[in-house]
Coordinates of C-alpha atoms in Angstrom, one line a residue:
Chain A
M1 CA 74.0 -193.9 -70.3
L2 CA 76.7 -192.1 -68.2
T3 CA 79.7 -190.2 -70.0
V4 CA 83.0 -188.9 -68.3
F5 CA 84.7 -186.5 -69.8
G6 CA 88.2 -185.6 -68.5
S7 CA 92.2 -186.3 -68.7
V8 CA 93.9 -189.7 -69.0
A9 CA 97.5 -189.4 -67.8
I10 CA 100.6 -190.8 -67.3
D11 CA 101.8 -190.0 -63.7
T12 CA 105.0 -190.0 -61.7
I13 CA 103.9 -189.6 -58.2
R14 CA 106.1 -189.3 -55.4
T15 CA 105.2 -190.1 -51.5
P16 CA 107.5 -190.2 -49.0
F17 CA 107.4 -194.1 -48.9
K18 CA 107.6 -194.9 -52.6
V19 CA 107.9 -193.2 -56.2
I20 CA 105.8 -194.3 -58.8
R21 CA 106.8 -193.4 -62.5
N22 CA 104.7 -193.6 -65.3
A23 CA 101.5 -194.8 -64.1
L24 CA 98.2 -194.4 -65.5
G25 CA 96.4 -191.4 -64.3
G26 CA 94.6 -188.8 -64.8
A27 CA 90.7 -186.8 -63.3
A28 CA 88.9 -189.0 -66.2
T29 CA 90.5 -192.2 -66.0
Y30 CA 89.9 -192.6 -61.8
A31 CA 86.1 -191.4 -62.3
A32 CA 85.4 -193.1 -65.0
I33 CA 87.1 -196.6 -63.5
S34 CA 85.5 -196.0 -60.0
A35 CA 82.0 -195.7 -61.5
S36 CA 82.3 -198.6 -63.7
F37 CA 81.8 -200.7 -60.7
F38 CA 78.0 -199.3 -60.6
H39 CA 77.7 -198.2 -64.5
R40 CA 80.1 -198.8 -67.3
P41 CA 80.7 -195.2 -68.6
G42 CA 81.9 -194.0 -71.9
L43 CA 85.1 -192.2 -71.8
I44 CA 86.0 -188.9 -73.6
A45 CA 89.6 -188.4 -73.5
V46 CA 93.0 -188.1 -75.6
V47 CA 96.0 -190.1 -75.1
G48 CA 99.2 -189.6 -77.3
H49 CA 100.9 -192.6 -79.4
D50 CA 102.9 -193.4 -76.6
F51 CA 100.3 -194.7 -74.6
P52 CA 101.0 -198.2 -73.3
K53 CA 98.6 -200.8 -74.7
K54 CA 98.7 -202.0 -71.2
Y55 CA 97.1 -199.0 -70.2
Q56 CA 94.3 -199.0 -73.2
N57 CA 94.0 -202.5 -72.2
V58 CA 92.8 -201.6 -68.5
L59 CA 90.7 -198.5 -69.6
D60 CA 88.8 -201.0 -72.2
K61 CA 88.3 -203.8 -69.6
F62 CA 86.2 -200.8 -67.4
V63 CA 85.0 -198.3 -69.8
D64 CA 83.5 -197.9 -73.4
T65 CA 86.6 -196.2 -75.1
K66 CA 85.0 -195.3 -78.4
G67 CA 85.2 -191.5 -77.2
V68 CA 89.3 -192.0 -76.5
V69 CA 90.8 -190.4 -79.4
H70 CA 94.6 -191.4 -80.0
A71 CA 96.1 -188.2 -81.1
N72 CA 99.9 -187.4 -82.4
G73 CA 102.3 -186.6 -79.7
Q74 CA 102.5 -187.6 -76.3
T75 CA 100.0 -188.3 -73.6
F76 CA 99.6 -185.8 -71.0
R77 CA 102.1 -186.1 -68.2
Y78 CA 102.0 -185.1 -64.7
D79 CA 104.7 -185.5 -61.8
G80 CA 103.7 -184.3 -58.2
S81 CA 105.2 -184.8 -54.5
Y82 CA 103.2 -185.3 -51.7
D83 CA 104.4 -184.1 -48.0
K84 CA 105.3 -186.6 -45.2
T85 CA 101.7 -186.5 -44.1
L86 CA 100.4 -187.0 -47.5
S87 CA 98.0 -184.1 -46.9
S88 CA 99.7 -181.5 -49.8
R89 CA 101.0 -182.1 -53.1
R90 CA 103.2 -180.0 -54.8
T91 CA 103.4 -180.4 -58.9
N92 CA 106.6 -180.7 -60.0
K93 CA 106.0 -180.5 -63.7
T94 CA 102.8 -180.5 -66.0
E95 CA 103.0 -181.5 -69.4
L96 CA 100.0 -181.0 -71.4
N97 CA 101.2 -182.6 -74.5
V98 CA 98.3 -183.6 -76.6
L99 CA 95.9 -182.1 -74.3
K100 CA 96.9 -178.7 -75.6
D101 CA 94.8 -178.9 -78.8
F102 CA 92.5 -181.3 -77.8
K103 CA 89.0 -180.7 -79.4
P104 CA 86.8 -183.2 -77.7
I105 CA 84.0 -184.8 -79.8
V106 CA 80.8 -186.6 -78.3
P107 CA 80.6 -189.7 -80.0
E108 CA 77.0 -190.3 -81.4
G109 CA 76.1 -193.0 -79.1
Y110 CA 77.1 -190.9 -76.1
R111 CA 74.6 -188.1 -77.0
K112 CA 71.7 -189.5 -75.0
S113 CA 73.7 -189.8 -71.8
E114 CA 71.3 -189.2 -68.8
F115 CA 74.3 -188.9 -66.5
V116 CA 77.3 -186.8 -67.5
Y117 CA 80.5 -186.1 -65.3
L118 CA 82.9 -183.4 -66.5
A119 CA 86.2 -183.8 -64.6
N120 CA 89.1 -181.3 -64.1
N121 CA 89.3 -179.4 -67.7
D122 CA 89.1 -176.0 -69.1
P123 CA 86.1 -174.7 -67.5
A124 CA 84.7 -173.0 -71.0
Q125 CA 85.6 -176.4 -73.1
N126 CA 83.4 -178.3 -70.0
T127 CA 80.6 -175.5 -70.6
K128 CA 80.6 -175.9 -74.3
I129 CA 80.6 -179.9 -74.4
I130 CA 77.8 -180.3 -71.8
K131 CA 75.5 -178.6 -74.4
E132 CA 76.0 -181.6 -77.0
F133 CA 74.1 -183.8 -74.6
D134 CA 70.4 -183.7 -74.8
R135 CA 69.0 -185.7 -72.5
V136 CA 70.9 -185.1 -69.1
K137 CA 69.2 -185.9 -65.8
F138 CA 72.6 -185.5 -64.0
S139 CA 75.6 -183.6 -64.8
M140 CA 78.5 -182.7 -62.3
C141 CA 81.5 -181.1 -62.7
D142 CA 85.0 -180.6 -60.9
T143 CA 87.4 -177.8 -61.2
I144 CA 91.0 -177.0 -59.7
D145 CA 92.7 -174.1 -58.5
F146 CA 94.6 -173.8 -61.8
W147 CA 91.2 -172.7 -63.3
I148 CA 90.1 -170.9 -60.6
S149 CA 93.0 -168.4 -61.0
T150 CA 93.1 -168.4 -64.6
K151 CA 89.5 -168.5 -65.8
K152 CA 87.4 -167.7 -63.0
N153 CA 84.6 -166.2 -64.7
D154 CA 84.4 -169.4 -67.5
V155 CA 84.3 -171.6 -63.7
I156 CA 81.7 -169.8 -62.8
K157 CA 79.7 -170.0 -66.3
M158 CA 80.6 -173.8 -65.9
M159 CA 78.8 -173.6 -62.4
G160 CA 75.7 -172.6 -63.9
V161 CA 75.2 -174.9 -66.5
V162 CA 75.6 -178.6 -64.8
D163 CA 73.4 -180.1 -61.7
S164 CA 76.1 -180.4 -59.1
V165 CA 79.7 -179.4 -58.6
V166 CA 82.0 -181.4 -57.0
I167 CA 85.1 -179.3 -55.4
N168 CA 87.7 -179.6 -52.6
D169 CA 87.5 -177.3 -49.4
E170 CA 90.7 -175.4 -50.4
E171 CA 89.3 -174.9 -53.7
A172 CA 85.7 -173.7 -53.0
R173 CA 87.3 -171.1 -50.4
L174 CA 89.6 -169.7 -53.1
L175 CA 86.6 -169.8 -55.8
T176 CA 84.2 -168.1 -53.2
K177 CA 86.6 -165.8 -51.2
T178 CA 85.1 -167.4 -48.3
H179 CA 86.2 -169.7 -45.1
N180 CA 82.7 -170.8 -43.9
L181 CA 81.8 -173.9 -46.3
I182 CA 78.1 -173.4 -46.2
K183 CA 78.7 -169.4 -46.9
A184 CA 80.9 -170.7 -49.5
A185 CA 78.6 -173.9 -50.9
K186 CA 75.4 -171.1 -50.8
R187 CA 77.6 -168.6 -53.3
I188 CA 78.4 -171.5 -55.8
M189 CA 74.6 -172.4 -55.6
E190 CA 74.0 -168.7 -56.5
W191 CA 75.4 -169.5 -59.8
G192 CA 73.0 -171.6 -60.8
T193 CA 73.9 -175.3 -59.6
R194 CA 71.7 -177.2 -57.5
F195 CA 73.8 -179.2 -55.6
V196 CA 77.4 -178.5 -54.2
I197 CA 79.7 -181.3 -52.6
I198 CA 82.9 -180.3 -50.8
K199 CA 85.4 -182.9 -50.4
K200 CA 87.4 -182.5 -47.7
G201 CA 89.8 -185.1 -47.7
E202 CA 90.4 -187.2 -44.7
H203 CA 87.5 -185.3 -42.9
G204 CA 84.9 -186.5 -45.6
S205 CA 82.4 -184.2 -47.5
L206 CA 79.6 -182.1 -47.2
L207 CA 76.6 -182.2 -49.5
F208 CA 74.4 -179.2 -50.0
Y209 CA 71.1 -178.8 -52.0
D210 CA 68.1 -176.1 -51.0
D211 CA 68.6 -175.6 -47.7
V212 CA 69.9 -179.0 -46.6
V213 CA 73.5 -180.1 -45.4
F214 CA 74.2 -183.7 -45.5
P215 CA 78.0 -183.8 -43.6
S216 CA 79.6 -187.6 -44.4
P217 CA 82.3 -188.7 -42.6
A218 CA 85.6 -190.2 -44.6
F219 CA 85.7 -193.7 -44.1
S220 CA 88.9 -193.9 -41.5
L221 CA 92.0 -195.5 -42.8
E222 CA 94.8 -196.3 -40.9
N223 CA 96.9 -197.0 -44.0
I224 CA 96.9 -194.5 -46.5
V225 CA 99.8 -194.7 -49.0
D226 CA 98.8 -192.3 -52.0
P227 CA 95.7 -190.2 -52.2
T228 CA 96.1 -189.5 -55.9
G229 CA 92.6 -189.8 -57.7
A230 CA 90.7 -189.8 -54.5
G231 CA 88.3 -186.9 -54.9
D232 CA 88.3 -188.1 -59.1
S233 CA 87.4 -191.7 -57.4
F234 CA 84.7 -190.2 -55.1
A235 CA 83.2 -188.4 -57.9
G236 CA 83.3 -191.3 -60.2
G237 CA 81.7 -193.4 -57.8
M238 CA 79.0 -191.0 -57.1
I239 CA 77.8 -190.9 -60.6
G240 CA 78.4 -194.2 -61.2
Y241 CA 76.0 -194.7 -58.5
L242 CA 73.6 -192.1 -59.9
A243 CA 73.7 -193.6 -63.1
D244 CA 73.0 -197.2 -61.9
K245 CA 70.0 -195.8 -60.1
N246 CA 68.7 -194.0 -63.2
N247 CA 67.7 -191.2 -61.1
A248 CA 68.6 -187.9 -59.4
K249 CA 66.4 -187.9 -56.5
T250 CA 68.0 -186.3 -53.1
S251 CA 67.6 -189.6 -51.0
T252 CA 69.8 -191.6 -53.8
I253 CA 72.0 -188.4 -54.0
R254 CA 72.6 -189.0 -50.1
E255 CA 73.6 -192.6 -50.8
A256 CA 75.6 -191.8 -54.2
V257 CA 77.8 -189.3 -51.9
T258 CA 78.1 -192.3 -49.3
Y259 CA 79.6 -194.5 -52.3
G260 CA 81.6 -191.9 -53.5
N261 CA 83.4 -191.5 -49.8
V262 CA 83.5 -195.4 -50.3
M263 CA 85.4 -195.6 -53.7
G264 CA 87.6 -192.5 -52.2
S265 CA 88.7 -195.0 -49.3
F266 CA 89.5 -197.3 -51.7
A267 CA 91.6 -195.3 -53.9
V268 CA 93.8 -194.2 -51.4
E269 CA 94.8 -197.6 -50.1
K270 CA 97.4 -198.4 -52.8
Y271 CA 99.5 -196.3 -55.4
G272 CA 97.9 -195.0 -58.5
T273 CA 95.1 -197.0 -59.9
A274 CA 95.6 -200.0 -57.9
G275 CA 93.2 -199.6 -55.4
L276 CA 90.3 -199.3 -58.0
V277 CA 91.5 -201.9 -60.5
R278 CA 91.8 -204.7 -58.1
L279 CA 88.2 -204.2 -56.3
S280 CA 85.1 -206.2 -56.4
K281 CA 81.6 -205.3 -56.1
S282 CA 81.3 -207.5 -53.2
Q283 CA 84.3 -205.7 -51.3
I284 CA 82.3 -202.0 -52.0
Q285 CA 78.9 -203.3 -51.0
N286 CA 80.5 -204.7 -47.8
R287 CA 82.6 -201.3 -47.2
F288 CA 79.1 -199.5 -47.6
K289 CA 77.5 -201.5 -45.3
Y290 CA 80.2 -201.2 -42.9
Y291 CA 80.4 -197.7 -43.5
K292 CA 76.3 -197.4 -42.5
K293 CA 77.1 -199.3 -39.3
M294 CA 80.0 -197.4 -38.2
V295 CA 78.7 -193.9 -38.1
Q296 CA 75.0 -194.9 -36.4
F297 CA 74.3 -194.1 -32.8
Chain B
M1 CA 77.0 -188.0 -9.2
L2 CA 79.1 -186.0 -11.6
T3 CA 82.1 -184.1 -10.7
V4 CA 84.1 -181.9 -13.1
F5 CA 87.3 -180.3 -12.0
G6 CA 89.2 -177.8 -13.7
S7 CA 89.6 -173.8 -14.2
V8 CA 87.5 -171.4 -14.0
A9 CA 88.8 -168.1 -15.7
I10 CA 88.2 -164.7 -16.4
D11 CA 89.1 -164.4 -20.4
T12 CA 89.5 -161.8 -22.6
I13 CA 88.8 -163.1 -26.2
R14 CA 89.9 -161.1 -28.8
T15 CA 87.7 -162.2 -32.7
P16 CA 88.5 -160.2 -35.7
F17 CA 84.8 -159.2 -35.4
K18 CA 84.4 -158.3 -31.6
V19 CA 86.7 -158.4 -28.3
I20 CA 85.0 -159.3 -25.3
R21 CA 87.1 -158.7 -21.7
N22 CA 86.9 -160.1 -18.2
A23 CA 84.3 -162.7 -19.5
L24 CA 83.6 -165.8 -17.5
G25 CA 85.6 -168.3 -19.2
G26 CA 88.1 -171.6 -18.1
A27 CA 87.6 -175.2 -19.3
A28 CA 85.7 -176.4 -16.5
T29 CA 83.0 -173.2 -16.6
Y30 CA 82.3 -174.3 -20.3
A31 CA 82.4 -178.0 -19.4
A32 CA 80.4 -177.9 -16.3
I33 CA 77.7 -175.7 -17.7
S34 CA 77.6 -177.9 -20.9
A35 CA 76.9 -180.8 -18.6
S36 CA 74.4 -179.1 -16.2
F37 CA 71.8 -179.5 -19.1
F38 CA 72.0 -183.4 -18.5
H39 CA 73.0 -183.7 -15.0
R40 CA 73.8 -180.9 -12.6
P41 CA 77.4 -181.5 -12.0
G42 CA 79.5 -180.4 -8.7
L43 CA 82.6 -178.1 -9.7
I44 CA 86.4 -178.2 -8.2
A45 CA 88.0 -175.2 -9.1
V46 CA 89.6 -172.1 -7.5
V47 CA 88.7 -168.5 -7.8
G48 CA 90.3 -165.2 -6.7
H49 CA 88.8 -162.4 -4.4
D50 CA 88.4 -160.7 -7.6
F51 CA 85.7 -162.9 -8.8
P52 CA 82.7 -160.9 -10.1
K53 CA 79.4 -161.8 -8.1
K54 CA 77.6 -162.2 -11.1
Y55 CA 79.9 -165.0 -12.4
Q56 CA 79.5 -166.6 -8.9
N57 CA 75.5 -166.6 -9.4
V58 CA 76.2 -167.9 -13.1
L59 CA 77.9 -171.0 -11.5
D60 CA 75.6 -171.5 -8.5
K61 CA 72.7 -171.3 -11.0
F62 CA 74.4 -174.6 -13.2
V63 CA 76.7 -176.2 -10.7
D64 CA 77.3 -177.3 -7.0
T65 CA 79.9 -175.1 -6.2
K66 CA 80.7 -176.3 -2.9
G67 CA 84.2 -177.4 -4.3
V68 CA 84.6 -173.8 -5.6
V69 CA 87.4 -172.5 -3.2
H70 CA 87.6 -168.6 -3.0
A71 CA 91.7 -168.1 -2.4
N72 CA 93.3 -164.9 -1.7
G73 CA 94.8 -163.7 -5.0
Q74 CA 93.2 -162.9 -8.4
T75 CA 91.5 -164.9 -10.8
F76 CA 93.1 -167.1 -13.3
R77 CA 93.3 -164.9 -16.3
Y78 CA 93.3 -165.7 -19.9
D79 CA 93.7 -163.5 -23.0
G80 CA 93.6 -164.9 -26.6
S81 CA 93.3 -163.7 -30.3
Y82 CA 91.7 -166.1 -32.8
D83 CA 92.9 -165.5 -36.6
K84 CA 90.4 -164.2 -39.5
T85 CA 89.2 -167.7 -40.2
L86 CA 88.6 -168.2 -36.3
S87 CA 90.3 -171.7 -36.6
S88 CA 93.8 -170.8 -35.0
R89 CA 93.8 -169.2 -31.6
R90 CA 97.2 -167.1 -30.6
T91 CA 97.7 -166.7 -26.5
N92 CA 98.2 -163.2 -25.5
K93 CA 98.5 -163.8 -21.9
T94 CA 98.1 -166.3 -19.2
E95 CA 98.1 -165.0 -15.7
L96 CA 97.8 -168.4 -13.4
N97 CA 97.5 -166.1 -10.2
V98 CA 95.3 -168.6 -7.8
L99 CA 95.6 -171.4 -10.0
K100 CA 99.6 -171.7 -9.1
D101 CA 99.4 -173.0 -6.0
F102 CA 96.0 -174.4 -5.6
K103 CA 95.7 -177.6 -3.9
P104 CA 92.6 -178.9 -5.0
I105 CA 90.2 -181.0 -2.3
V106 CA 87.5 -183.4 -3.2
P107 CA 84.5 -182.0 -0.9
E108 CA 83.3 -185.2 1.1
G109 CA 80.1 -185.2 -1.1
Y110 CA 81.7 -185.2 -4.1
R111 CA 83.9 -188.7 -3.5
K112 CA 81.0 -191.0 -4.3
S113 CA 80.7 -189.5 -8.2
E114 CA 80.5 -192.0 -10.7
F115 CA 81.2 -189.9 -13.4
V116 CA 84.6 -187.4 -12.9
Y117 CA 86.0 -185.4 -15.9
L118 CA 89.0 -183.9 -15.3
A119 CA 89.2 -181.0 -17.4
N120 CA 92.7 -179.6 -18.9
N121 CA 94.8 -179.1 -15.7
D122 CA 98.5 -180.3 -14.5
P123 CA 98.3 -183.8 -15.6
A124 CA 100.2 -185.0 -12.0
Q125 CA 97.4 -183.3 -10.3
N126 CA 94.5 -184.9 -12.3
T127 CA 96.1 -188.3 -11.9
K128 CA 96.5 -187.7 -8.2
I129 CA 92.9 -186.3 -7.8
I130 CA 90.9 -189.3 -9.8
K131 CA 92.2 -191.5 -6.7
E132 CA 90.3 -189.8 -4.4
F133 CA 86.7 -191.0 -6.2
D134 CA 86.2 -194.6 -5.4
R135 CA 83.1 -195.1 -6.9
V136 CA 83.9 -194.2 -10.8
K137 CA 82.3 -195.7 -13.7
F138 CA 83.8 -193.4 -16.3
S139 CA 86.7 -190.9 -15.9
M140 CA 87.7 -188.6 -18.6
C141 CA 90.3 -186.3 -19.6
D142 CA 91.7 -183.7 -21.5
T143 CA 94.9 -182.1 -21.8
I144 CA 96.6 -179.5 -24.1
D145 CA 99.9 -178.9 -25.8
F146 CA 101.2 -176.7 -22.5
W147 CA 101.3 -179.9 -20.9
I148 CA 102.5 -182.0 -23.9
S149 CA 105.5 -180.1 -24.0
T150 CA 106.5 -179.9 -20.9
K151 CA 105.3 -182.9 -18.7
K152 CA 104.8 -185.2 -21.5
N153 CA 105.3 -188.5 -18.9
D154 CA 102.9 -186.7 -16.5
V155 CA 100.3 -186.8 -19.4
I156 CA 100.8 -190.4 -20.4
K157 CA 100.3 -191.9 -17.0
M158 CA 97.1 -189.5 -16.6
M159 CA 95.8 -191.2 -19.7
G160 CA 96.4 -194.7 -18.1
V161 CA 94.2 -194.0 -15.0
V162 CA 91.3 -192.9 -16.8
D163 CA 88.8 -194.6 -19.0
S164 CA 88.4 -192.0 -21.6
V165 CA 91.0 -189.6 -23.0
V166 CA 89.1 -186.3 -24.8
I167 CA 92.0 -184.7 -27.1
N168 CA 92.1 -182.1 -30.1
D169 CA 93.5 -183.7 -33.2
E170 CA 96.6 -181.5 -33.4
E171 CA 97.5 -181.9 -29.7
A172 CA 97.2 -186.1 -30.3
R173 CA 99.3 -185.8 -33.4
L174 CA 101.9 -183.7 -30.8
L175 CA 101.5 -185.9 -28.4
T176 CA 101.8 -189.5 -30.6
K177 CA 104.2 -187.9 -32.9
T178 CA 101.9 -189.7 -35.9
H179 CA 100.0 -187.7 -38.3
N180 CA 97.0 -190.7 -38.9
L181 CA 94.6 -190.2 -36.2
I182 CA 93.9 -193.8 -36.2
K183 CA 97.2 -194.6 -35.6
A184 CA 97.6 -191.8 -32.9
A185 CA 94.6 -192.9 -31.2
K186 CA 95.6 -196.7 -30.8
R187 CA 99.1 -195.1 -29.0
I188 CA 96.9 -193.4 -26.4
M189 CA 95.0 -196.3 -26.0
E190 CA 98.2 -198.5 -25.1
W191 CA 99.0 -196.1 -22.7
G192 CA 95.7 -198.0 -20.7
T193 CA 92.7 -195.5 -21.5
R194 CA 89.7 -197.6 -23.0
F195 CA 88.3 -194.9 -25.0
V196 CA 89.8 -191.9 -26.9
I197 CA 88.0 -189.0 -28.6
I198 CA 89.4 -187.1 -31.3
K199 CA 88.2 -183.4 -31.8
K200 CA 88.4 -182.1 -34.8
G201 CA 86.8 -178.8 -34.7
E202 CA 84.6 -177.8 -37.4
H203 CA 85.1 -181.6 -38.7
G204 CA 83.7 -182.9 -35.7
S205 CA 85.4 -186.0 -33.9
L206 CA 86.6 -189.8 -33.6
L207 CA 85.4 -191.8 -31.2
F208 CA 87.8 -195.1 -30.8
Y209 CA 87.1 -198.2 -28.8
D210 CA 88.1 -201.7 -28.9
D211 CA 88.9 -201.6 -32.8
V212 CA 86.2 -199.6 -33.4
V213 CA 85.9 -196.1 -35.1
F214 CA 82.5 -193.6 -34.8
P215 CA 83.5 -190.5 -36.7
S216 CA 80.5 -188.0 -36.1
P217 CA 80.3 -184.6 -38.7
A218 CA 80.3 -181.5 -36.9
F219 CA 76.9 -180.1 -36.8
S220 CA 76.8 -177.8 -39.7
L221 CA 77.0 -174.2 -38.7
E222 CA 76.9 -171.0 -40.9
N223 CA 77.6 -168.4 -38.2
I224 CA 80.5 -169.0 -35.6
V225 CA 81.3 -166.3 -33.6
D226 CA 83.7 -167.6 -30.9
P227 CA 85.2 -171.2 -30.7
T228 CA 86.2 -170.3 -27.1
G229 CA 85.1 -173.3 -24.7
A230 CA 83.6 -175.9 -27.5
G231 CA 85.8 -178.6 -27.2
D232 CA 85.3 -178.3 -23.5
S233 CA 81.6 -177.7 -23.9
F234 CA 81.8 -181.1 -25.9
A235 CA 83.2 -182.8 -23.3
G236 CA 80.9 -181.2 -20.6
G237 CA 77.6 -182.6 -22.9
M238 CA 79.4 -185.8 -23.4
I239 CA 79.9 -186.6 -19.7
G240 CA 76.7 -185.1 -18.7
Y241 CA 74.7 -187.1 -20.9
L242 CA 76.2 -190.2 -19.7
A243 CA 75.8 -189.0 -15.9
D244 CA 72.3 -188.9 -17.0
K245 CA 72.1 -192.4 -17.9
N246 CA 74.3 -193.4 -15.2
N247 CA 75.9 -195.8 -17.6
A248 CA 78.9 -196.3 -19.7
K249 CA 78.1 -198.7 -22.5
T250 CA 79.3 -198.2 -26.1
S251 CA 75.9 -197.3 -26.9
T252 CA 75.4 -195.0 -24.7
I253 CA 78.8 -193.7 -25.0
R254 CA 78.4 -193.0 -29.1
E255 CA 75.3 -190.8 -28.1
A256 CA 77.2 -188.7 -25.8
V257 CA 79.7 -188.2 -28.7
T258 CA 76.4 -186.6 -30.2
Y259 CA 75.2 -184.5 -27.8
G260 CA 79.1 -183.8 -27.2
N261 CA 79.0 -182.4 -31.1
V262 CA 75.5 -180.6 -30.4
M263 CA 76.9 -179.0 -26.9
G264 CA 80.1 -177.7 -28.7
S265 CA 77.7 -176.5 -31.8
F266 CA 76.1 -174.1 -29.4
A267 CA 78.7 -173.0 -27.7
V268 CA 80.4 -171.2 -30.9
E269 CA 77.5 -169.7 -32.2
K270 CA 77.7 -166.7 -29.1
Y271 CA 80.5 -165.0 -27.5
G272 CA 81.8 -166.4 -24.5
T273 CA 79.8 -168.5 -22.6
A274 CA 76.4 -167.1 -23.6
G275 CA 76.0 -169.7 -26.2
L276 CA 75.4 -172.0 -23.5
V277 CA 73.8 -170.3 -20.5
R278 CA 70.9 -169.2 -22.2
L279 CA 70.3 -172.9 -23.9
S280 CA 66.9 -174.7 -23.1
K281 CA 66.6 -178.4 -22.9
S282 CA 64.3 -178.5 -25.7
Q283 CA 66.5 -176.6 -28.0
I284 CA 69.2 -179.3 -27.3
Q285 CA 66.7 -182.4 -28.2
N286 CA 65.7 -180.3 -30.9
R287 CA 69.2 -180.1 -32.5
F288 CA 70.3 -183.5 -31.6
K289 CA 67.1 -184.7 -33.6
Y290 CA 67.9 -182.5 -36.4
Y291 CA 71.6 -183.5 -35.9
K292 CA 70.6 -187.2 -36.6
K293 CA 68.5 -186.7 -39.6
M294 CA 71.0 -184.5 -40.9
V295 CA 73.4 -187.5 -41.4
Q296 CA 70.9 -190.0 -42.3
F297 CA 71.1 -191.7 -45.7

C-alpha cells in the first residue's frame, strides 16, 4: 500500500495569463492524484468545513480518503503569483487555518503501507509520523524554504529517517549552503537518506545514490500554463510507480524518476489539477515511450 | 575537411579561487582544439606579434595553422571575472587589437571543407566567409549577446545561411524575445537554419530539428573550476565528430551533440585550455560510454 501525507489546499493562482481562484490545491493533493495513476494511495490530510463537495468528490475518485479529517474551521488557503516567465512564484498569502492545529493520525489500515510519501509539512511532524508505519520499503519526503529557514535542524533530522529526499535545486542549495548540486546531494546523503532527487524545473532532475548520478531532462514542452504542483506530481508519480512495482531497486527507481518527469510535464500543461485529473493511463504510457525515444542517441 | 573560423585570444580569467593571466584563449581556439580529437581542423584566425611561441606551438600541435595570420599589432585580449557560483561572467576588458581590421582569407586548401564552424564573430563577416566554401555538407555558427544587441539583423541573416545554429539559452532568449526555449528555437529555424542547439551550461543542451527535440543533460561534475570555453569546446567536439563521420544524418548529429557535452565537461575541469590539451582519445571514449550508461533507464 501507498500512503501520502501532506496538505490539501484551496489555491488562488495568478499567472500573467489567467487567475484561478479557489482551486483544489495542496502538495498532497497533487502527489496523491499523480500517484493514483499507478497505485491508489491513502491520503492523510485535513480540510475545513468549507471544503467544497466537488473537491471531496475529486479526492474520492482518485484516492482513499479515510485519512482525510474534516475539521472545524477553514481549509488551508494559499495565494501565489507567477512572474511572466512562470519560473518564479511569489506568495501573496498563506492561511494555515485547520492545518495549524492538525494532529495527524495514521488510520489503522494505512499502517502497513510499504510506500510512504511525506509531502511538504512541518519536518518534526513528518519525522514523528513516519515511525507509525512499520513495514516501510521506501519512504520519501519533500521540504520547502520556509522549513529550511525556520526549522533547519528538524529538516535535517527528517532527512535521516527516510529512504529518499526529493527537493528543488534552490532549496537544496539553501539547505546545504552549496551551489554545486552533486556536493549538495552528498551533504544531504550524509544526514542518512540513501536517495536524493533534485528537481530542476524545466531542466529536469538529478537522482543521486551511492556514487551514481542519474540526470534526466524534463519532457520538453512548448506550452506551460501553470507550474503549480509540478514537483508534487513528480514525486507522486515516482512513488506511485514504485508502489505499483512493489520494489525499490535502483533500476526501478530510475524508471520511477522518469515517470515522475512525465507526470510533472502533464501537471504544468493545464491550470491547477486539470492537467492530472483528466489524464488516462494510456496518455502516460505514450508520453513515457515518447520520452524514452526522445532522449536516445 | 573541417575549418574553424573565429577568435584566438590572450585571456585573463578571474575566478573566486584563482586568476589566470595571459592564457591561451578565444572561441576558435577552444573549438578547434576540441574538434581536433575527432578530426584535425584548419583554423582561420589572426594573432599579433606578441602571440607567444608556446601558444603557437599548442595550435600547431592540434590544428592546421595555414589560416592563422600573424598581423602587426597586439593579439585580441579578453579579461573576465566569474561570480562565486561560476555561473555568470562579467567582462572587465576587451581589446580587439588585430581583430579589429582583420579581413579573413580562406586558404585555397580550406575551400573544399565539407564541415565549417563559424565561432562567435561579426555576423556579417561570418555570412560573407561561408560563401567561400563550395562543398559544405554541414555548417554551424555561434553568436553572443554583443552581436545580438548591436547587429541583430546581421545575426538573423547569418542564421539563414548555415545548417545549424549553436547558441546559449540566455542569448537565444535575448535574440528571439521568447522565454520558452522550444518557441525560441522554432523562431530561429524560421530564419533558415535546419538545426538549433541551445546550450544550457550545467543543464546540458537541447537539439532541435524538424519537429524533434533532443534534450541531453550535461555530464554531471562535482568540481568545475573554469567554465571558459565550455560552449566552444561543445561546438568543436560536435562538429569534429561530424567531420570524422563525414555525414550529417540526424542520428549522427544526436551522437555529435553528446560528444559536444562530453568535451564541454572536460573543458571546465581545468583552467583555460588545460582541460583539453592534456586529453587523450581514450579518455573521451570512456566518458562517452560512461555518459551513455549514466542516462539510461
